[in-house]
CSV table of C-alpha atoms and ligand atoms in Angstrom, one decimal:
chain,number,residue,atom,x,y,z
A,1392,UNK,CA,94.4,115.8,57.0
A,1393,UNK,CA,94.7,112.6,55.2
A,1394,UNK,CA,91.8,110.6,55.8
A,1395,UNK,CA,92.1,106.5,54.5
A,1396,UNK,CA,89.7,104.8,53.1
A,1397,UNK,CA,88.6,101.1,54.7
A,1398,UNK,CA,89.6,99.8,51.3
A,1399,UNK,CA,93.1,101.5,51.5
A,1400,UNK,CA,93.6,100.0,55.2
A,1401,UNK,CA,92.5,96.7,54.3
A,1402,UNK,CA,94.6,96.5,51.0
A,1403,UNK,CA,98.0,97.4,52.6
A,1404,UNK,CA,97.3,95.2,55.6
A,1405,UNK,CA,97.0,91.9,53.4
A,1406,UNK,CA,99.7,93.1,52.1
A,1407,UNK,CA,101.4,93.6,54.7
A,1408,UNK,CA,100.3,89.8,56.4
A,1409,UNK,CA,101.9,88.6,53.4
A,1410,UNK,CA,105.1,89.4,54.0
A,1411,UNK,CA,105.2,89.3,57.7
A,1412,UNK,CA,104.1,85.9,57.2
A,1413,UNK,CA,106.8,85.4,55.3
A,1414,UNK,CA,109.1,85.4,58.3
A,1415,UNK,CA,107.0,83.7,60.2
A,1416,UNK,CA,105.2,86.5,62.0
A,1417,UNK,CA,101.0,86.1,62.1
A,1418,UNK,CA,100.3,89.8,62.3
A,1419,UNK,CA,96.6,89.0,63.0
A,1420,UNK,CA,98.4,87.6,66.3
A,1421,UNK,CA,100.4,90.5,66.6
A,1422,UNK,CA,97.3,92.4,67.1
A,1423,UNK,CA,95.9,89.7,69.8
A,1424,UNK,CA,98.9,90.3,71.7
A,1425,UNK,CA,98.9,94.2,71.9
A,1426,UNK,CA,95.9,93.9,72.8
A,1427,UNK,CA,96.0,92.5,76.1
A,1428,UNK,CA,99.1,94.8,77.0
A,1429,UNK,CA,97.8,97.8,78.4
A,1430,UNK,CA,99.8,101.1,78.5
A,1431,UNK,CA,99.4,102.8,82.1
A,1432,UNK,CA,98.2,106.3,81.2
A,1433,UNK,CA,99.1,109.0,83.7
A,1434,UNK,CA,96.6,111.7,84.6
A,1435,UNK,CA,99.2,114.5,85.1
A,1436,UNK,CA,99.8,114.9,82.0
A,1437,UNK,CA,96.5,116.8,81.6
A,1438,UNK,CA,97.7,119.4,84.3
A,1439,UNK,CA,101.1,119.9,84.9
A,1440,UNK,CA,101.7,117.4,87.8
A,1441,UNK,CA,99.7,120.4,89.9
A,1442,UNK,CA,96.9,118.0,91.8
A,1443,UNK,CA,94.2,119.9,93.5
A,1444,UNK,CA,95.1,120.5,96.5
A,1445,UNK,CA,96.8,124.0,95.8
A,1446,UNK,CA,99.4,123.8,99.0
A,1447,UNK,CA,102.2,125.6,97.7
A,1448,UNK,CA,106.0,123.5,98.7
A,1449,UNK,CA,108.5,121.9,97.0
A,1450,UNK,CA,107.6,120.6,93.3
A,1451,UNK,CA,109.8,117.5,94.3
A,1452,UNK,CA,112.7,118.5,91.4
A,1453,UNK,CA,110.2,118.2,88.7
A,1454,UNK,CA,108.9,121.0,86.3
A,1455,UNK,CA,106.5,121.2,83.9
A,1456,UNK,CA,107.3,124.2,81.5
A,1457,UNK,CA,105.1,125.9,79.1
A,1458,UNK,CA,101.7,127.8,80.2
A,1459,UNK,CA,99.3,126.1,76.8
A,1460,UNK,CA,95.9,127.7,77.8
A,1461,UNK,CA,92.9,124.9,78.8
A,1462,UNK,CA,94.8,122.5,81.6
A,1463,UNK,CA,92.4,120.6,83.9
A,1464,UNK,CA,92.2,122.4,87.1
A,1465,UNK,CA,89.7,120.1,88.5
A,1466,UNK,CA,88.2,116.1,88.3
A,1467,UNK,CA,85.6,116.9,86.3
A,1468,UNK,CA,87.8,118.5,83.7
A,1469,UNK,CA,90.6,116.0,84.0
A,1470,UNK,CA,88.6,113.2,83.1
A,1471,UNK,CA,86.9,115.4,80.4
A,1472,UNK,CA,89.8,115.8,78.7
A,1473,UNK,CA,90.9,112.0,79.2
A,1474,UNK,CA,88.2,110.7,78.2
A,1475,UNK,CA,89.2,112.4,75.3
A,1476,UNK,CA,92.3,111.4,74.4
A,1477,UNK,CA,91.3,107.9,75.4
A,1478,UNK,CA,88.8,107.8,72.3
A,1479,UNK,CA,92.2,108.4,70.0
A,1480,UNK,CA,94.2,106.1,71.5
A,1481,UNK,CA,93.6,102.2,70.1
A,1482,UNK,CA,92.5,99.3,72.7
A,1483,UNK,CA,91.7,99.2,76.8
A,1484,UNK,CA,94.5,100.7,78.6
A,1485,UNK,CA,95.2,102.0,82.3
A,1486,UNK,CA,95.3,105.2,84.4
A,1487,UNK,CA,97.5,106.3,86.4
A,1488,UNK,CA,96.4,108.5,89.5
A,1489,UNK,CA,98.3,110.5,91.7
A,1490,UNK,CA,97.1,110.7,95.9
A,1491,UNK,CA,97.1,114.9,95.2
A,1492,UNK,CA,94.0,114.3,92.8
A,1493,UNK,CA,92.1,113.3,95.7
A,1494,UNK,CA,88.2,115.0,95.3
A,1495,UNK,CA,87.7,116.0,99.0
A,1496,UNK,CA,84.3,118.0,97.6
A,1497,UNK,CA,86.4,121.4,99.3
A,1498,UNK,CA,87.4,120.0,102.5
A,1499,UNK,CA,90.8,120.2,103.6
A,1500,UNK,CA,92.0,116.3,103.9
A,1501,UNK,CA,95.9,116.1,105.0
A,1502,UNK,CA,97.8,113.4,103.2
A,1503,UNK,CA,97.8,111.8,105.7
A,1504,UNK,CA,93.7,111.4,106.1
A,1505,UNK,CA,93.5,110.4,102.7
A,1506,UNK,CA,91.0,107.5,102.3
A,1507,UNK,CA,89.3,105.4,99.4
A,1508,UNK,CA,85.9,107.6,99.5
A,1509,UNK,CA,88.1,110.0,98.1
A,1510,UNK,CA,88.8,108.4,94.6
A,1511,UNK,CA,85.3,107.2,94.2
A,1512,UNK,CA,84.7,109.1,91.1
A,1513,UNK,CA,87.5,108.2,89.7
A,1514,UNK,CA,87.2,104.4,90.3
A,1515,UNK,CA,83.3,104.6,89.3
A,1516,UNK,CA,84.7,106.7,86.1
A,1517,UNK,CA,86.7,103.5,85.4
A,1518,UNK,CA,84.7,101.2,86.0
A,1519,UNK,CA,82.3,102.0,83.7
A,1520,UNK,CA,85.2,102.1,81.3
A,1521,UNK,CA,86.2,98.7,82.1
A,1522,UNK,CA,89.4,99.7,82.7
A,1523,UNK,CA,92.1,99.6,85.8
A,1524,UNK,CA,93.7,102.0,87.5
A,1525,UNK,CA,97.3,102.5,89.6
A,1526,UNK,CA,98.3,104.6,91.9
A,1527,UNK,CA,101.0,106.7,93.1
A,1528,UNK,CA,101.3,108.3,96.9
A,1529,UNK,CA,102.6,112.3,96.6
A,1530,UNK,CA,105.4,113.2,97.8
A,1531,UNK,CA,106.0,116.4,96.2
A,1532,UNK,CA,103.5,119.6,95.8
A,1533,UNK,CA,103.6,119.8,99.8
A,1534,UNK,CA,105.3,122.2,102.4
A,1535,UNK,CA,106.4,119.3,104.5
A,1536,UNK,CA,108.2,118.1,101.2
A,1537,UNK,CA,110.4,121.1,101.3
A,1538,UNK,CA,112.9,119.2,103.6
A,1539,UNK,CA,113.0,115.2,102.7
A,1540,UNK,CA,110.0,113.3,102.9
A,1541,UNK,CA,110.7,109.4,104.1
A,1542,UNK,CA,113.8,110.3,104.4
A,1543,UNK,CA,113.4,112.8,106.3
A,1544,UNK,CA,115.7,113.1,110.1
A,1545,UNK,CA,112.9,115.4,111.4
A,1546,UNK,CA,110.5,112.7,112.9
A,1547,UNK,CA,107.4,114.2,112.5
A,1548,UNK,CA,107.9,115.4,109.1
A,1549,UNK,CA,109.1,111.6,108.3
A,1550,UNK,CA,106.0,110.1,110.3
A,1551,UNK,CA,103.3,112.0,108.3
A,1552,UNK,CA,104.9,110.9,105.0
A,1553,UNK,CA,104.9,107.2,106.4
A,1554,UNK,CA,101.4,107.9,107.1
A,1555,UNK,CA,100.9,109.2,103.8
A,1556,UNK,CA,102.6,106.2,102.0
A,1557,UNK,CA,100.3,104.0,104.2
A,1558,UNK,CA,96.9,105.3,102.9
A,1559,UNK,CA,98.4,105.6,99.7
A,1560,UNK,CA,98.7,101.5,99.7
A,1561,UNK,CA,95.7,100.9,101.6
A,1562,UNK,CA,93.8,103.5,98.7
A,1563,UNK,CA,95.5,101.6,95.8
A,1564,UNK,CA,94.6,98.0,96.8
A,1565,UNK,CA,90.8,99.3,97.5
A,1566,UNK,CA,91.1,100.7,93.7
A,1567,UNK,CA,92.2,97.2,93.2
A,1568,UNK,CA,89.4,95.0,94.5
A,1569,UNK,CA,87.0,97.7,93.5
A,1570,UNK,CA,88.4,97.1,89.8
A,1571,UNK,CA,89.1,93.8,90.0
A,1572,UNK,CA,92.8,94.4,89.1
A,1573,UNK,CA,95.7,94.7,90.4
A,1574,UNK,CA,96.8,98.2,91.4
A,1575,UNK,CA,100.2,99.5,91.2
A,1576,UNK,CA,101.5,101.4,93.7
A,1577,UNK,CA,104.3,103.5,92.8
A,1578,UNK,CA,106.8,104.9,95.6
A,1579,UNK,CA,108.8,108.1,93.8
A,1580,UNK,CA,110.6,110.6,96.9
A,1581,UNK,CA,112.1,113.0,95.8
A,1582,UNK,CA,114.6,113.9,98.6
A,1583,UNK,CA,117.8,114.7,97.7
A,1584,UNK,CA,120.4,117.7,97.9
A,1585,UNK,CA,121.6,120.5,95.8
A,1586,UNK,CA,125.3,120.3,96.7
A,1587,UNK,CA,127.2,117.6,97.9
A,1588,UNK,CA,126.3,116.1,101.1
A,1589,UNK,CA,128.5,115.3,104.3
A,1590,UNK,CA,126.5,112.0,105.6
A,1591,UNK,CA,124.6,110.3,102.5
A,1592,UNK,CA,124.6,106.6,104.7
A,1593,UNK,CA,122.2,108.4,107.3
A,1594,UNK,CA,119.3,109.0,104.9
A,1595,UNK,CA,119.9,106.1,103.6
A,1596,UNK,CA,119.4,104.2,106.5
A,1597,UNK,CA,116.5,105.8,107.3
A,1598,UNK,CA,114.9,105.9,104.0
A,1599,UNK,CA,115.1,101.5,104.6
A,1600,UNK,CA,113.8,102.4,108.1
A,1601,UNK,CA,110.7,104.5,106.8
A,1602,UNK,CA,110.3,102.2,103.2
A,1603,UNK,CA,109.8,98.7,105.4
A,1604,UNK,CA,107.4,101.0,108.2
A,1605,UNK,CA,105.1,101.6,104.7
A,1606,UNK,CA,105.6,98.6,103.1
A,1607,UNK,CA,104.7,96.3,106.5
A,1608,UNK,CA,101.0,96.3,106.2
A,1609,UNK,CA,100.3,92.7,103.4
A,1610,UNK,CA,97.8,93.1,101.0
A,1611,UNK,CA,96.3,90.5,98.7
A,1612,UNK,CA,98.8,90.4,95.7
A,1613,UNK,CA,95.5,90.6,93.6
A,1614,UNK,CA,95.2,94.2,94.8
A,1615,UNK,CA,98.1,95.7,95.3
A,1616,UNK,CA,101.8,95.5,93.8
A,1617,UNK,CA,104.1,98.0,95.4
A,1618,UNK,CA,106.8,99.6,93.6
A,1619,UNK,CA,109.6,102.1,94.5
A,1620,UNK,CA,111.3,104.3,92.0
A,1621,UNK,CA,115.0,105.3,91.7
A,1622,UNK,CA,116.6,108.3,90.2
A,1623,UNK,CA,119.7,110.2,89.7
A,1624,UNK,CA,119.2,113.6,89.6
A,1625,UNK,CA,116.5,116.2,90.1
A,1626,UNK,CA,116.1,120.3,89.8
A,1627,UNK,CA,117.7,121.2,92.9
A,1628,UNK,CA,118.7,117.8,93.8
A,1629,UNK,CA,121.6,117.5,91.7
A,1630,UNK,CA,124.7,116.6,93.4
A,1631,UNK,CA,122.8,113.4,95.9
A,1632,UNK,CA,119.3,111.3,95.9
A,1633,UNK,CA,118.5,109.3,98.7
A,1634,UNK,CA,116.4,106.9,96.8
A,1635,UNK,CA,119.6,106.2,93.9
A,1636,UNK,CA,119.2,102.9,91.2
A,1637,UNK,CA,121.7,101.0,93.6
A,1638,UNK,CA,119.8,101.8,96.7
A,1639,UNK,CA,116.3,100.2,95.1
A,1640,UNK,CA,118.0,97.8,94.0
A,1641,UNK,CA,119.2,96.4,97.1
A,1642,UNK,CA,115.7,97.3,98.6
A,1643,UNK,CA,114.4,95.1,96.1
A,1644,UNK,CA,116.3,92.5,95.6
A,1645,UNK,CA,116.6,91.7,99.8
A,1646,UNK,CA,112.6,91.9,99.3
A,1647,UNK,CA,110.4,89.5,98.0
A,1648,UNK,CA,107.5,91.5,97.2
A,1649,UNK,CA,108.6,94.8,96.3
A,1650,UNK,CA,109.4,95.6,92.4
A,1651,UNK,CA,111.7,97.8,91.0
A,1652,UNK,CA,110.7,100.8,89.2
A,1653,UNK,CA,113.0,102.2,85.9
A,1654,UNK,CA,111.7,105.6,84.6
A,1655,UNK,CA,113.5,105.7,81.7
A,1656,UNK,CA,114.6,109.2,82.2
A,1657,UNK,CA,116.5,108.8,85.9
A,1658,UNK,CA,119.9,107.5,84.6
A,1659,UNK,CA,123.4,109.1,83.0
A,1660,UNK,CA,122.0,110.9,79.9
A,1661,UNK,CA,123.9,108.3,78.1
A,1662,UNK,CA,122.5,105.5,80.0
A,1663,UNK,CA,119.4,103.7,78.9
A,1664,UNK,CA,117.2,101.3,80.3
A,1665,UNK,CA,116.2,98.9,77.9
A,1666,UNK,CA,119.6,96.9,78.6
A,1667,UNK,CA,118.9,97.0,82.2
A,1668,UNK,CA,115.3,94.4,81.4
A,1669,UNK,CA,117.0,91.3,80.4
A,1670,UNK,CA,119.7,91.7,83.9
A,1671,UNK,CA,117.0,92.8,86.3
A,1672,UNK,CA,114.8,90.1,84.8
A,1673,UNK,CA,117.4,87.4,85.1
A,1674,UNK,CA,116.7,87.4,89.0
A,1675,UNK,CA,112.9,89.2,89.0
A,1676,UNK,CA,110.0,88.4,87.6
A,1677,UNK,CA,107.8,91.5,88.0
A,1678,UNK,CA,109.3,95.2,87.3
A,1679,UNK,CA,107.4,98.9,86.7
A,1680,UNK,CA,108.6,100.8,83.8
A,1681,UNK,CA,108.3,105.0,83.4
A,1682,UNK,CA,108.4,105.6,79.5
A,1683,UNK,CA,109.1,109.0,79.2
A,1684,UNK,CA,112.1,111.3,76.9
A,1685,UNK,CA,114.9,112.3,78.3
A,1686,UNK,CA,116.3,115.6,77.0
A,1687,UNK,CA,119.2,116.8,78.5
A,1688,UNK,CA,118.7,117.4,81.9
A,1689,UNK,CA,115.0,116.8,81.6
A,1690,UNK,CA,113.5,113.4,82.2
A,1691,UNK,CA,110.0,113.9,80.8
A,1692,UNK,CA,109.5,115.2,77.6
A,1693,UNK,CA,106.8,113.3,75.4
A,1694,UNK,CA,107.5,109.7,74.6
A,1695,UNK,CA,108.0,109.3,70.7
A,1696,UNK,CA,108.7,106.4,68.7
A,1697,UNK,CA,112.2,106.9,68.8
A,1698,UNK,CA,115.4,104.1,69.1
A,1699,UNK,CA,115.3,104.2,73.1
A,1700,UNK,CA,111.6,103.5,73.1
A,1701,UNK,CA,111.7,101.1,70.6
A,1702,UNK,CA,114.5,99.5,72.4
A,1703,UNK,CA,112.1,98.9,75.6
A,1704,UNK,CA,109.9,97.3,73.8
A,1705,UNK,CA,112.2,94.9,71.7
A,1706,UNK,CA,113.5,93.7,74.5
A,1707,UNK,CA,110.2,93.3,76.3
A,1708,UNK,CA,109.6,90.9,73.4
A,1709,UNK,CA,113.0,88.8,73.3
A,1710,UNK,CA,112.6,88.7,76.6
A,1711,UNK,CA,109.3,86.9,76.3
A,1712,UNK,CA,108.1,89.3,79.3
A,1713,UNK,CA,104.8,91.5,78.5
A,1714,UNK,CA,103.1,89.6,81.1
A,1715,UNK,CA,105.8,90.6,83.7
A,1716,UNK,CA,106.6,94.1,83.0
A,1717,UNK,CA,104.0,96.6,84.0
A,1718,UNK,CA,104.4,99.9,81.4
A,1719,UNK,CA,103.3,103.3,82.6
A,1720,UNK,CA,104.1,106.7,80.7
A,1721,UNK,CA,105.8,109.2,82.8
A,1722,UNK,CA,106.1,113.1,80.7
A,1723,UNK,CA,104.4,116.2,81.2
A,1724,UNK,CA,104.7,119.3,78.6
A,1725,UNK,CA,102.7,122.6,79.2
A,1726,UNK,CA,103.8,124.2,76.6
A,1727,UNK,CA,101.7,122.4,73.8
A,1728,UNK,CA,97.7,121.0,73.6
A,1729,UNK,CA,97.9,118.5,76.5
A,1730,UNK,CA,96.1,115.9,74.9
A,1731,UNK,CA,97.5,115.9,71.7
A,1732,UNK,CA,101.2,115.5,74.3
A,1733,UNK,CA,98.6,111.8,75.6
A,1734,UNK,CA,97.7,111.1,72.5
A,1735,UNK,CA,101.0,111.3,70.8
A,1736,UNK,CA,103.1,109.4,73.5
A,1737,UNK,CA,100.4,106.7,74.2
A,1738,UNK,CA,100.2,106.1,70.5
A,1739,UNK,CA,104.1,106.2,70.1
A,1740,UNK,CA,104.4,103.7,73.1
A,1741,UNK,CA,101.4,101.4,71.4
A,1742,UNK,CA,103.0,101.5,68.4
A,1743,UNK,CA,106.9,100.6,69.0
A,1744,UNK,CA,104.8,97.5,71.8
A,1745,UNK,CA,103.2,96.2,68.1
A,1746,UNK,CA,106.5,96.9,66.0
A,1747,UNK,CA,108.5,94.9,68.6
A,1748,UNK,CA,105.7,92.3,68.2
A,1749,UNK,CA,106.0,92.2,65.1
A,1750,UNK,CA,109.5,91.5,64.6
A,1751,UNK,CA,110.8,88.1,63.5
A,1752,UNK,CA,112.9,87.5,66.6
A,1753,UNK,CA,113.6,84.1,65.9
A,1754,UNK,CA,115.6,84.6,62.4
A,1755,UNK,CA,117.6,87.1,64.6
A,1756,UNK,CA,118.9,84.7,67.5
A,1757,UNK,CA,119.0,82.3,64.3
A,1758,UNK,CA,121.5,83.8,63.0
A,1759,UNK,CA,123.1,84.8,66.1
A,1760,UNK,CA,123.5,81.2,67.3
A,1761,UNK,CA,124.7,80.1,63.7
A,1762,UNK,CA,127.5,82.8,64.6
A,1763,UNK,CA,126.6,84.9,61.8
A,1764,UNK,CA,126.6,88.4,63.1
A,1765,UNK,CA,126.8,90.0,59.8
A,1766,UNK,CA,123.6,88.3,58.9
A,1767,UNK,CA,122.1,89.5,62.0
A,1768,UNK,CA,122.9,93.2,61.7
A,1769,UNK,CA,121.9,93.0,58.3
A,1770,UNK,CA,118.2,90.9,59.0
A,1771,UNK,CA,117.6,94.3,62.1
A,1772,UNK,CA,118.6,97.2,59.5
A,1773,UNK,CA,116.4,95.6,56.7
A,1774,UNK,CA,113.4,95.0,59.1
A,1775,UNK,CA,113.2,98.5,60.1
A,1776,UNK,CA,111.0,98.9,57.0
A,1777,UNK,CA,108.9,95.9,57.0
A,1778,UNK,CA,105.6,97.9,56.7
A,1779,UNK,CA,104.5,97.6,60.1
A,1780,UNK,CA,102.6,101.1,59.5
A,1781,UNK,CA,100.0,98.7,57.3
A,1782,UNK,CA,99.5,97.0,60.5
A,1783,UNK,CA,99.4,99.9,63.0
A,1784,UNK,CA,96.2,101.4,61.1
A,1785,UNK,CA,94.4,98.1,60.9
A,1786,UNK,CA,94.9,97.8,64.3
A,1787,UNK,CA,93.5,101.5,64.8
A,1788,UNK,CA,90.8,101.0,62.3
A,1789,UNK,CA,89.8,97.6,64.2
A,1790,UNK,CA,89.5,99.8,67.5
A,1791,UNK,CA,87.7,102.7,66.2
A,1792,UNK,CA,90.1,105.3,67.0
A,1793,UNK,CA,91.4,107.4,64.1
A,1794,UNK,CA,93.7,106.0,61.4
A,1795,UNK,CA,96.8,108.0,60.7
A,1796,UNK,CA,96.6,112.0,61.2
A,1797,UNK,CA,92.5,112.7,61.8
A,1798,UNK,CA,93.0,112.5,65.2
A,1799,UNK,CA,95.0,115.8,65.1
A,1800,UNK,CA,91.9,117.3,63.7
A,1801,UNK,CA,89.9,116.0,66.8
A,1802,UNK,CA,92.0,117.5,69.1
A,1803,UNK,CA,91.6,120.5,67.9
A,1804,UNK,CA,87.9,120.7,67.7
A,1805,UNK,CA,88.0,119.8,71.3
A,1806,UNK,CA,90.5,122.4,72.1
A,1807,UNK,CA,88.1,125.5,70.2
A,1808,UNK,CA,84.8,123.7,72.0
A,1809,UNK,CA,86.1,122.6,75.2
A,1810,UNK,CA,89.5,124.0,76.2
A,1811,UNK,CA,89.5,127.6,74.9
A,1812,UNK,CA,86.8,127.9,77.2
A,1813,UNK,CA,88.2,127.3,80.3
A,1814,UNK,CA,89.6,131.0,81.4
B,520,RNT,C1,109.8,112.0,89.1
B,520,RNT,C2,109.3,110.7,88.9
B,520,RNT,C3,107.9,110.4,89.2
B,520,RNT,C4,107.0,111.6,88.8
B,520,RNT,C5,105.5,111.3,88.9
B,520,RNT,C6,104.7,112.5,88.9
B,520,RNT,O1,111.1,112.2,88.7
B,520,RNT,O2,109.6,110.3,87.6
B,520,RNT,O3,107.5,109.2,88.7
B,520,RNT,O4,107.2,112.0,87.5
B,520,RNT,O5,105.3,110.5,90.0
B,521,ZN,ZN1,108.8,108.4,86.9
């Protein structure tokens, strides 16, 4: 692979200040900025949303397809192979856990038993790190799941999942103090049905019920922030979900201290969320994003620097509002090297965050408020190739992960040492 030279990286970055600066963008402050925006790096990635619990039910309407030899079946090798594809990826960034990669040490622990002691290792793992960590309760992977979790009309079944969703916050702002930073707590259900349903008001009703019974314990705000995630369609839940964009949104907006959750793969295949930020943020000021590819009917494929990713981020930017949007990744694919699926959507994400910072927003609503639209299509096409790749490495380079394609190498070495290993 291509390997630059320091020289190389330095040359095309004062090359590339230069004409940033030109149009008014410091690029050196660029780099300031992306810097204290950290991507939230989910750990099922490394093992195809399993957990390690090993309790057979419902997958929740989620798949991960593909059988690549080497996934984690275990803490140990999940962070193994995190810690990994953390070293490739450029500045301090997050983790996102799941409540079904609890380390029980072989003891069975129901959901809803679950307790802090159970993600020491992985909050003593960050912590040395330096890094944060948020959360997410399970609700799928489970044979009470098979039936509707919170929104569920079969009481028990419903009170262990409330249960569940309890510990899960109570976990989350522990992680929180422990790391000094606030914790997101991420509330996805995947209840829903296959065909069309008779009585959709009922759940709904009783998903409110079931959302408030979780939510009614306060936590310090420094801890904990508590999200809830909407969706349109599943595998198997494709006619009708209880938790829809609509229903969140009410629950949200007649809430004070809940935020709204857009994975960018839960809408109309045609729909995307980027112009969803500036309307939501009009009346919020906190929300939790899920970048991940849609494909079709899928919601998760590996993020890439493509025009709907790079459209969250833009308007991130012109909405002034990295400090208010939390952004987590949200794919899984089993069917290439796992880490190279982190590495490549955590650098994608990284890298459309700079471009957008990089862009010289201001000649845009410039020539928007002047009333020249012409000008301002024309200023968007031609800064598509403002070199923005100069700045990318030096910011790589400057965080001493790999510069362009090496890390591919890396990957691989890991794979032939580490992964091929693991039969
Ligand atoms: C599922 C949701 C949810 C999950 C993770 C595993 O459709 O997107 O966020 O992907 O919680
Ligand atoms: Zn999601």
């Amino acid at each position: 692979m291509y390997s630059y030279s320091n020289d190389k990286i330095e040359q095309a970055y004062k090359a590339a200040n230069e004409i940033y600066a030109a149009y008014g963008v410091d690029t050196d402050k660029a780099m300031e900025e992306l810097k204290k925006i950290p991507v939230s790096i989910h750990c099922w990635q490394g093992d195809d949303v399993a957990g390690f619990e090993n309790l057979g039910g419902s997958s929740g309407g989620i798949m991960a397809t593909g059988n690549y030899p080497g996934r984690a079946r275990n803490g140990e090798e999940l962070r193994q192979d995190m810690d990994k594809a953390l070293s490739l990826i450029p500045g301090k960034n997050r983790v996102n856990l799941h409540a079904m990669y609890a380390e029980t040490n072989g003891k069975k622990v129901g959901r809803d038993e679950i307790t802090f002691e159970h993600f020491e290792k992985w909050v003593e793992w960050a912590k040395e790190k330096g890094i944060g960590i948020d959360f997410n309760p399970s609700f799928l992977n489970h044979p009470l799941a098979d039936s509707g979790t919170l929104a569920s009309t079969d009481d028990n079944i419903r009170k262990f999942w409330i249960e569940h969703g309890k510990r899960s916050r109570e976990i989350a702002a522990a992680i929180g103090k422990a790391l000094n930073t606030p914790s997101v707590n991420n509330i996805w259900i995947p209840d829903g049905s296959k065909d069309l349903p008779a009585d959709r008001l009922t759940q709904r009703r009783i998903l409110k019920e079931s959302l408030d019974e979780v939510l009614s314990q306060k936590y310090n705000s420094e801890y904990l922030i508590d999200t809830v995630e909407s969706k349109l369609f599943g595998i198997g839940s494709e006619s009708y979900v209880v938790g829809s964009h609509e229903f969140y949104m009410g629950y949200v907006f007649s809430r004070d201290d809940v935020v709204l959750c857009l994975d960018a793969g839960h809408f109309h295949p045609t729909e995307t969320i980027s112009d969803k930020l500036s309307a939501l943020l009009t009346y919020k000021d906190e929300l939790l994003l899920h970048v991940s590819r849609g494909v079709r009917w899928d919601s998760d494929h590996v993020v890439l620097f493509n025009d709907d990713t790079l459209a969250i981020a833009q308007e991130i930017k012109r909405c002034n509002a990295y400090n208010k949007v939390h952004f987590a990744l949200d794919f899984f694919d089993a069917s290439i090297n796992r880490i190279s699926a982190w590495v490549t959507g955590t650098r994608a994400s990284l890298k459309a965050i700079l471009y957008s910072l990089l862009e010289p927003t201001s000649l845009l609503v410039e020539a928007e408020q002047a009333g020249n639209f012409g000008k301002r299509l024309a200023l968007m096409e031609e800064f598509k190739t403002l070199p923005y790749g100069a700045v990318w490495n030096k910011y790589c380079a400057d965080n001493n992960v790999p510069v362009g394609t090496t890390w591919i190498d890396e990957v691989k070495k890991y794979e032939d040492n580490v992964l091929s290993l693991r039969k």
